[in-house]
């Protein structure tokens, strides 16, 4: 009898608690959390238009940012015919200027323009790339069997640089990187285009990197 009474009492208590829980109203008033003095409130990105513009807009170029802080001078150092010397000069200048870019100039009149992939360590590696190209519908190609370009891939000769670059773009769209080069009695010279602050000394820099000459340069070309 006592057990039955206890069971009935527990049922009544549970029903009462359930009824109270279902009938209560949630507290809709939120208590704000006070931040310590001097600590800024966190903002969502959409709450800050300036930050959104910074995300959506490409960053200004290095030269443009430097110009915002003061006068900038731009010039070219060269010419270099030795790739190793050009590379060392470029590396040395990078720590002295705002921006330094290598530019190649073709001297002479090319008979034609060729598109190619530089030599691979082995013919098997070159052939594997050729097989991938053929699978993507790229034709007019050949693994070079001998000479300085042995195990490189020849991808055609063209009468103009524009036509060669169209071929290069076609290959890039297909996922392959190729180069364009002149054919004939021509030479390639390397120049280093730089943008620097006003205190930069071009004559001293030219002597430091072994450049035989300097040329003035429009800073707009470096933006």
mmCIF file of C-alpha atoms in Angstrom:
data_model
loop_
_atom_site.group_PDB
_atom_site.id
_atom_site.type_symbol
_atom_site.label_atom_id
_atom_site.label_comp_id
_atom_site.label_asym_id
_atom_site.label_seq_id
_atom_site.Cartn_x
_atom_site.Cartn_y
_atom_site.Cartn_z
ATOM 1 C CA UNK A 1 0.000 0.000 0.000
ATOM 2 C CA UNK A 2 2.826 2.362 0.908
ATOM 3 C CA UNK A 3 4.641 1.532 -2.327
ATOM 4 C CA UNK A 4 1.541 2.323 -4.384
ATOM 5 C CA UNK A 5 1.158 5.699 -2.624
ATOM 6 C CA UNK A 6 4.779 6.586 -3.356
ATOM 7 C CA UNK A 7 4.348 5.759 -7.044
ATOM 8 C CA UNK A 8 1.228 7.947 -7.275
ATOM 9 C CA UNK A 9 3.098 10.800 -5.543
ATOM 10 C CA UNK A 10 6.029 10.596 -7.991
ATOM 11 C CA UNK A 11 3.665 10.649 -10.978
ATOM 12 C CA UNK A 12 1.897 13.746 -9.636
ATOM 13 C CA UNK A 13 5.243 15.517 -9.049
ATOM 14 C CA UNK A 14 6.494 14.710 -12.606
ATOM 15 C CA UNK A 15 3.243 15.918 -14.180
ATOM 16 C CA UNK A 16 3.461 19.149 -12.196
ATOM 17 C CA UNK A 17 7.069 19.817 -13.218
ATOM 18 C CA UNK A 18 6.255 19.116 -16.889
ATOM 19 C CA UNK A 19 3.259 21.476 -16.800
ATOM 20 C CA UNK A 20 5.371 24.257 -15.228
ATOM 21 C CA UNK A 21 8.154 23.824 -17.814
ATOM 22 C CA UNK A 22 5.737 23.961 -20.776
ATOM 23 C CA UNK A 23 3.918 27.017 -19.444
ATOM 24 C CA UNK A 24 7.000 29.187 -18.630
ATOM 25 C CA UNK A 25 7.996 32.003 -21.006
ATOM 26 C CA UNK A 26 11.618 32.307 -22.070
ATOM 27 C CA UNK A 27 13.450 35.435 -21.051
ATOM 28 C CA UNK A 28 13.730 37.473 -24.280
ATOM 29 C CA UNK A 29 15.810 40.192 -22.698
ATOM 30 C CA UNK A 30 19.539 39.579 -23.153
ATOM 31 C CA UNK A 31 21.964 40.978 -20.650
ATOM 32 C CA UNK A 32 24.806 42.687 -22.534
ATOM 33 C CA UNK A 33 28.330 41.638 -21.668
ATOM 34 C CA UNK A 34 30.412 44.599 -20.611
ATOM 35 C CA UNK A 35 33.864 44.636 -22.265
ATOM 36 C CA UNK A 36 36.869 45.991 -20.362
ATOM 37 C CA UNK A 37 37.573 49.652 -21.028
ATOM 38 C CA UNK A 38 39.749 50.238 -24.097
ATOM 39 C CA UNK A 39 38.916 46.911 -25.791
ATOM 40 C CA UNK A 40 37.135 47.535 -29.155
ATOM 41 C CA UNK A 41 33.959 45.664 -30.024
ATOM 42 C CA UNK A 42 34.361 42.824 -32.517
ATOM 43 C CA UNK A 43 32.783 43.568 -35.913
ATOM 44 C CA UNK A 44 31.500 41.308 -38.635
ATOM 45 C CA UNK A 45 33.074 41.964 -42.031
ATOM 46 C CA UNK A 46 29.788 43.223 -43.466
ATOM 47 C CA UNK A 47 29.604 45.793 -40.652
ATOM 48 C CA UNK A 48 32.813 47.435 -41.862
ATOM 49 C CA UNK A 49 32.527 48.780 -45.459
ATOM 50 C CA UNK A 50 36.176 49.845 -45.556
ATOM 51 C CA UNK A 51 37.341 46.335 -44.693
ATOM 52 C CA UNK A 52 35.030 44.865 -47.339
ATOM 53 C CA UNK A 53 36.502 47.184 -49.964
ATOM 54 C CA UNK A 54 39.994 46.066 -48.963
ATOM 55 C CA UNK A 55 38.962 42.421 -49.477
ATOM 56 C CA UNK A 56 37.079 42.954 -52.735
ATOM 57 C CA UNK A 57 39.624 45.297 -54.350
ATOM 58 C CA UNK A 58 43.047 43.989 -55.480
ATOM 59 C CA UNK A 59 45.881 45.445 -53.426
ATOM 60 C CA UNK A 60 47.711 48.415 -54.903
ATOM 61 C CA UNK A 61 51.049 47.564 -56.502
ATOM 62 C CA UNK A 62 54.269 47.844 -54.541
ATOM 63 C CA UNK A 63 55.335 50.911 -56.532
ATOM 64 C CA UNK A 64 51.974 52.618 -56.042
ATOM 65 C CA UNK A 65 52.201 52.078 -52.288
ATOM 66 C CA UNK A 66 55.726 53.498 -52.261
ATOM 67 C CA UNK A 67 54.590 56.541 -54.263
ATOM 68 C CA UNK A 68 51.964 57.242 -51.638
ATOM 69 C CA UNK A 69 54.777 57.698 -49.116
ATOM 70 C CA UNK A 70 57.107 59.844 -51.216
ATOM 71 C CA UNK A 71 58.961 60.290 -54.541
ATOM 72 C CA UNK A 72 59.943 57.124 -56.413
ATOM 73 C CA UNK A 73 62.529 56.824 -59.182
ATOM 74 C CA UNK A 74 62.448 54.092 -61.822
ATOM 75 C CA UNK A 75 65.196 52.881 -64.133
ATOM 76 C CA UNK A 76 66.606 49.822 -65.955
ATOM 77 C CA UNK A 77 70.013 48.204 -65.440
ATOM 78 C CA UNK A 78 71.769 46.171 -68.124
ATOM 79 C CA UNK A 79 72.256 44.751 -70.611
ATOM 80 C CA UNK A 80 73.194 41.245 -69.451
ATOM 81 C CA UNK A 81 73.959 38.422 -71.881
ATOM 82 C CA UNK A 82 74.973 35.903 -69.209
ATOM 83 C CA UNK A 83 71.898 34.406 -67.451
ATOM 84 C CA UNK A 84 73.887 33.620 -64.288
ATOM 85 C CA UNK A 85 75.143 37.209 -63.972
ATOM 86 C CA UNK A 86 71.623 38.513 -64.621
ATOM 87 C CA UNK A 87 70.211 36.290 -61.889
ATOM 88 C CA UNK A 88 72.857 37.353 -59.347
ATOM 89 C CA UNK A 89 72.371 41.036 -60.163
ATOM 90 C CA UNK A 90 68.608 40.691 -59.773
ATOM 91 C CA UNK A 91 68.970 38.970 -56.401
ATOM 92 C CA UNK A 92 71.400 41.654 -55.196
ATOM 93 C CA UNK A 93 69.111 44.514 -56.253
ATOM 94 C CA UNK A 94 66.001 43.103 -54.615
ATOM 95 C CA UNK A 95 67.204 44.070 -51.131
ATOM 96 C CA UNK A 96 67.990 47.652 -52.236
ATOM 97 C CA UNK A 97 64.843 48.703 -54.104
ATOM 98 C CA UNK A 98 61.066 48.648 -53.834
ATOM 99 C CA UNK A 99 60.595 46.334 -56.815
ATOM 100 C CA UNK A 100 62.954 44.639 -59.303
ATOM 101 C CA UNK A 101 61.805 42.767 -62.413
ATOM 102 C CA UNK A 102 63.797 40.983 -65.108
ATOM 103 C CA UNK A 103 62.965 41.856 -68.730
ATOM 104 C CA UNK A 104 64.405 40.128 -71.804
ATOM 105 C CA UNK A 105 64.998 41.963 -75.076
ATOM 106 C CA UNK A 106 65.633 40.243 -78.418
ATOM 107 C CA UNK A 107 68.404 41.919 -80.442
ATOM 108 C CA UNK A 108 68.326 41.251 -84.179
ATOM 109 C CA UNK A 109 65.609 40.116 -86.592
ATOM 110 C CA UNK A 110 64.344 36.583 -85.966
ATOM 111 C CA UNK A 111 63.648 34.361 -88.987
ATOM 112 C CA UNK A 112 60.877 32.688 -87.036
ATOM 113 C CA UNK A 113 59.586 32.026 -83.554
ATOM 114 C CA UNK A 114 59.485 28.616 -81.907
ATOM 115 C CA UNK A 115 57.379 27.201 -79.103
ATOM 116 C CA UNK A 116 59.055 24.584 -76.943
ATOM 117 C CA UNK A 117 59.364 22.897 -73.577
ATOM 118 C CA UNK A 118 62.958 22.905 -72.237
ATOM 119 C CA UNK A 119 64.842 19.589 -72.082
ATOM 120 C CA UNK A 120 63.908 16.955 -69.507
ATOM 121 C CA UNK A 121 66.506 14.801 -67.702
ATOM 122 C CA UNK A 122 65.472 11.762 -69.762
ATOM 123 C CA UNK A 123 63.627 10.905 -72.964
ATOM 124 C CA UNK A 124 61.129 8.851 -70.962
ATOM 125 C CA UNK A 125 60.045 11.931 -68.997
ATOM 126 C CA UNK A 126 59.690 13.981 -72.172
ATOM 127 C CA UNK A 127 57.703 11.216 -73.874
ATOM 128 C CA UNK A 128 55.337 11.004 -70.892
ATOM 129 C CA UNK A 129 54.501 14.698 -71.301
ATOM 130 C CA UNK A 130 54.051 14.248 -75.060
ATOM 131 C CA UNK A 131 51.620 11.395 -74.436
ATOM 132 C CA UNK A 132 49.562 13.633 -72.130
ATOM 133 C CA UNK A 133 49.537 16.380 -74.753
ATOM 134 C CA UNK A 134 48.395 14.010 -77.499
ATOM 135 C CA UNK A 135 45.633 12.724 -75.218
ATOM 136 C CA UNK A 136 44.349 16.312 -74.999
ATOM 137 C CA UNK A 137 44.345 16.742 -78.784
ATOM 138 C CA UNK A 138 47.605 18.663 -79.111
ATOM 139 C CA UNK A 139 49.538 17.748 -82.260
ATOM 140 C CA UNK A 140 52.556 19.100 -84.213
ATOM 141 C CA UNK A 141 55.066 18.154 -81.518
ATOM 142 C CA UNK A 142 58.309 16.233 -81.325
ATOM 143 C CA UNK A 143 60.778 15.074 -78.682
ATOM 144 C CA UNK A 144 64.145 16.471 -79.799
ATOM 145 C CA UNK A 145 66.522 13.528 -80.415
ATOM 146 C CA UNK A 146 69.883 15.356 -80.261
ATOM 147 C CA UNK A 147 71.669 18.670 -79.868
ATOM 148 C CA UNK A 148 71.450 21.234 -77.044
ATOM 149 C CA UNK A 149 67.650 20.761 -76.897
ATOM 150 C CA UNK A 150 67.846 16.970 -76.612
ATOM 151 C CA UNK A 151 64.841 15.593 -74.679
ATOM 152 C CA UNK A 152 63.064 18.907 -75.036
ATOM 153 C CA UNK A 153 59.692 19.114 -76.805
ATOM 154 C CA UNK A 154 59.361 21.105 -80.025
ATOM 155 C CA UNK A 155 55.835 22.469 -80.446
ATOM 156 C CA UNK A 156 56.064 24.268 -83.767
ATOM 157 C CA UNK A 157 57.645 27.221 -85.600
ATOM 158 C CA UNK A 158 55.745 30.370 -86.508
ATOM 159 C CA UNK A 159 56.304 33.381 -88.721
ATOM 160 C CA UNK A 160 55.485 35.906 -86.003
ATOM 161 C CA UNK A 161 55.829 36.189 -82.263
ATOM 162 C CA UNK A 162 52.089 36.805 -82.019
ATOM 163 C CA UNK A 163 51.290 33.442 -83.636
ATOM 164 C CA UNK A 164 53.792 31.681 -81.375
ATOM 165 C CA UNK A 165 52.214 33.224 -78.286
ATOM 166 C CA UNK A 166 48.772 32.062 -79.404
ATOM 167 C CA UNK A 167 50.163 28.525 -79.519
ATOM 168 C CA UNK A 168 51.696 29.061 -76.080
ATOM 169 C CA UNK A 169 48.318 30.227 -74.730
ATOM 170 C CA UNK A 170 46.610 27.159 -76.231
ATOM 171 C CA UNK A 171 49.059 24.920 -74.393
ATOM 172 C CA UNK A 172 48.594 26.802 -71.132
ATOM 173 C CA UNK A 173 44.822 26.409 -71.390
ATOM 174 C CA UNK A 174 45.410 22.672 -71.718
ATOM 175 C CA UNK A 175 47.579 22.638 -68.592
ATOM 176 C CA UNK A 176 51.078 22.738 -70.124
ATOM 177 C CA UNK A 177 53.752 25.412 -69.672
ATOM 178 C CA UNK A 178 55.774 26.194 -72.812
ATOM 179 C CA UNK A 179 58.231 28.887 -73.816
ATOM 180 C CA UNK A 180 58.524 31.124 -76.889
ATOM 181 C CA UNK A 181 61.921 31.889 -78.397
ATOM 182 C CA UNK A 182 63.367 33.492 -81.547
ATOM 183 C CA UNK A 183 65.016 31.496 -84.325
ATOM 184 C CA UNK A 184 67.884 32.940 -86.364
ATOM 185 C CA UNK A 185 70.889 35.208 -85.889
ATOM 186 C CA UNK A 186 69.588 36.920 -82.761
ATOM 187 C CA UNK A 187 70.691 37.475 -79.202
ATOM 188 C CA UNK A 188 68.781 37.934 -75.999
ATOM 189 C CA UNK A 189 69.697 40.667 -73.549
ATOM 190 C CA UNK A 190 68.476 40.862 -69.980
ATOM 191 C CA UNK A 191 67.532 44.092 -68.253
ATOM 192 C CA UNK A 192 66.431 44.662 -64.667
ATOM 193 C CA UNK A 193 63.638 47.205 -64.263
ATOM 194 C CA UNK A 194 63.505 48.707 -60.778
ATOM 195 C CA UNK A 195 61.494 51.173 -58.747
ATOM 196 C CA UNK A 196 63.312 52.730 -55.794
ATOM 197 C CA UNK A 197 62.954 55.465 -53.208
ATOM 198 C CA UNK A 198 64.483 58.895 -53.886
ATOM 199 C CA UNK A 199 67.583 58.183 -51.771
ATOM 200 C CA UNK A 200 68.594 55.240 -53.995
ATOM 201 C CA UNK A 201 71.883 55.844 -55.898
ATOM 202 C CA UNK A 202 71.629 54.320 -59.421
ATOM 203 C CA UNK A 203 75.300 54.883 -60.297
ATOM 204 C CA UNK A 204 76.506 53.127 -57.169
ATOM 205 C CA UNK A 205 74.046 50.287 -57.708
ATOM 206 C CA UNK A 206 75.154 49.841 -61.337
ATOM 207 C CA UNK A 207 78.767 49.477 -60.239
ATOM 208 C CA UNK A 208 77.747 47.064 -57.484
ATOM 209 C CA UNK A 209 75.858 44.693 -59.809
ATOM 210 C CA UNK A 210 78.183 45.013 -62.832
ATOM 211 C CA UNK A 211 75.675 46.745 -65.119
ATOM 212 C CA UNK A 212 77.298 48.527 -68.045
ATOM 213 C CA UNK A 213 74.462 51.019 -68.386
ATOM 214 C CA UNK A 214 71.219 52.424 -67.019
ATOM 215 C CA UNK A 215 68.094 53.736 -68.725
ATOM 216 C CA UNK A 216 65.293 55.881 -67.349
ATOM 217 C CA UNK A 217 61.968 54.081 -67.011
ATOM 218 C CA UNK A 218 58.339 55.137 -66.706
ATOM 219 C CA UNK A 219 57.187 53.998 -63.254
ATOM 220 C CA UNK A 220 53.776 53.262 -64.771
ATOM 221 C CA UNK A 221 55.254 50.167 -66.424
ATOM 222 C CA UNK A 222 55.976 48.674 -62.993
ATOM 223 C CA UNK A 223 52.446 49.051 -61.625
#
